Amino acid sequence: MTAGPAVDIAYYAGVTDEEFATWTSVAERVAAELAETALARDRANQNPVAELRLLREAGLLGFAAPRELGGGGGSLTQALKLSRIVSAADGSIGQLLTYHYSNGVWTHILGTPEQRERIARGVGTEGWFQGSVSNPRDPGVTVERDGDGYRITGRRTFATGVAVADLITVLLYGDEPVNVVIPPDRPGLSFGDDWDNLGQRLTASGSVTFDGVVAHADEVLAGLGDGAADRRRDGLRGLFSQLIFAHLYAGIADGALTAAARYVREKGRPWPEAASRDVTEDPYHLQLLGRLSASLAAATALADAASEEFEAALALGADLTEERWGRLAILIDQAKAVTTETVLDVTHNIYQATGARSTANAVGLDIYWRNARTHTTHDPLPYRQREIGRHVLTGELPRPRQFADLAKAADVTQGAAADTATGTTAATGTTAATGPEAAER
């Protein structure tokens, strides 16, 4: 990470509408291929090596990297639209793609210009997949100085995609938060291969163990200071993590609704009491699917609006004000709230139209609900709605927050003093929580 930065690199510049139409076709082709085997691969529960190769060969991993560094030059809003297409076909692979884009934002915000360029060049030219270990809810990981770098010991329960990553972003908590990027073959780093949950089964979200893992000085992301402007910029990372959830959920809901409508058209039968023998004329099917479609359209529009506002805030750099940060947080909270409720509504209620025969394992409509139910346990929705409600009643806006703040709170509620109540094992850092990485319960 010693090379100087290139001149005039346009990060997240965006492609033209014509170019994006081509990229959309690419994503749709990838999605169609994934959809053909999604259920079988879900049941096999293997690490998604072949699936990531598919994303890499299609150029989707490098889509948001700058053109100057070999990438597609896409904007974040465009990237998340592509991720929705993939998520509709396979929620697990859609999650990996959205997390990959999110990890790119993290290293973009946290890195020096040299680090930022090096990582983006690897993504753009080599198709690196970025995984991360960022769950702030696991106590028991120690970070010690080792010369100019750090030595890491402990275990994290959830680490989505790191077992199949080319580069791993690790968020650590000592006296101060430490962010490093390391390769997956670093001595002392091992992966539990123990992700066997209800849904999102192909996300390689198992545990990771650090046995004296060294992070060298040039692997420490050091592009931010500790001033107020840096704190606001740092706080954008958490907001983007929430934003990608909204797009993931909208994608899964879209896939579920599309699959349900296809099933009704091709295999549905009118209820004996129906007035028409044509299943597509059943008024209750029409009402239900119409309501779900309207909810999904609203959720998707809100997610896109939040994405555009996030990009505008990111581009402001040091000029991002606390008020604008707070208004962005509310908008993303709203998108997260609406898409969460929409995806659970859609994946649960499509069965009212598809009927009893559609519950057969061979049909596989359950994959949408399992994926949605698993991932929506991440960040308890009432906390986001509470934040919105406070703003509605008092006008108060959220203030920039860091993952380190949540980690310190977790030390109080889930640390050694809380072992008995929470099922936490301080010696290993394991918890009784379930769900992929990010602020799980």
Short mmCIF file of C-alpha atoms in Angstrom, two decimals, residues 56 61-62 65-66 69-71 100 114-130 166-167:
data_model
loop_
_atom_site.label_atom_id
_atom_site.label_comp_id
_atom_site.label_asym_id
_atom_site.label_seq_id
_atom_site.Cartn_x
_atom_site.Cartn_y
_atom_site.Cartn_z
CA ARG A 56 -16.95 -11.93 -11.00
CA LEU A 61 -18.19 -7.39 -8.41
CA GLY A 62 -16.27 -4.63 -10.16
CA ALA A 65 -15.16 0.43 -8.92
CA PRO A 66 -13.89 3.46 -10.88
CA LEU A 69 -9.04 1.43 -11.87
CA GLY A 70 -10.52 -1.19 -14.18
CA GLY A 71 -14.07 -1.18 -12.84
CA HIS A 100 -19.47 -6.48 -1.14
CA GLU A 114 -3.39 5.14 -1.47
CA GLN A 115 -5.30 2.40 0.36
CA ARG A 116 -8.54 3.39 -1.32
CA GLU A 117 -6.96 3.18 -4.76
CA ARG A 118 -5.22 -0.14 -4.14
CA ILE A 119 -8.38 -1.85 -2.95
CA ALA A 120 -10.60 -0.40 -5.65
CA ARG A 121 -8.04 -1.41 -8.29
CA GLY A 122 -8.08 -4.99 -7.02
CA VAL A 123 -11.86 -5.02 -7.15
CA GLY A 124 -11.94 -3.42 -10.59
CA THR A 125 -9.19 -5.33 -12.37
CA GLU A 126 -9.14 -8.65 -10.50
CA GLY A 127 -12.73 -8.88 -9.33
CA TRP A 128 -11.80 -9.12 -5.67
CA PHE A 129 -14.71 -10.01 -3.42
CA GLN A 130 -14.65 -8.02 -0.19
CA ASP A 166 -10.26 -12.12 -1.51
CA LEU A 167 -9.90 -9.31 1.01
#
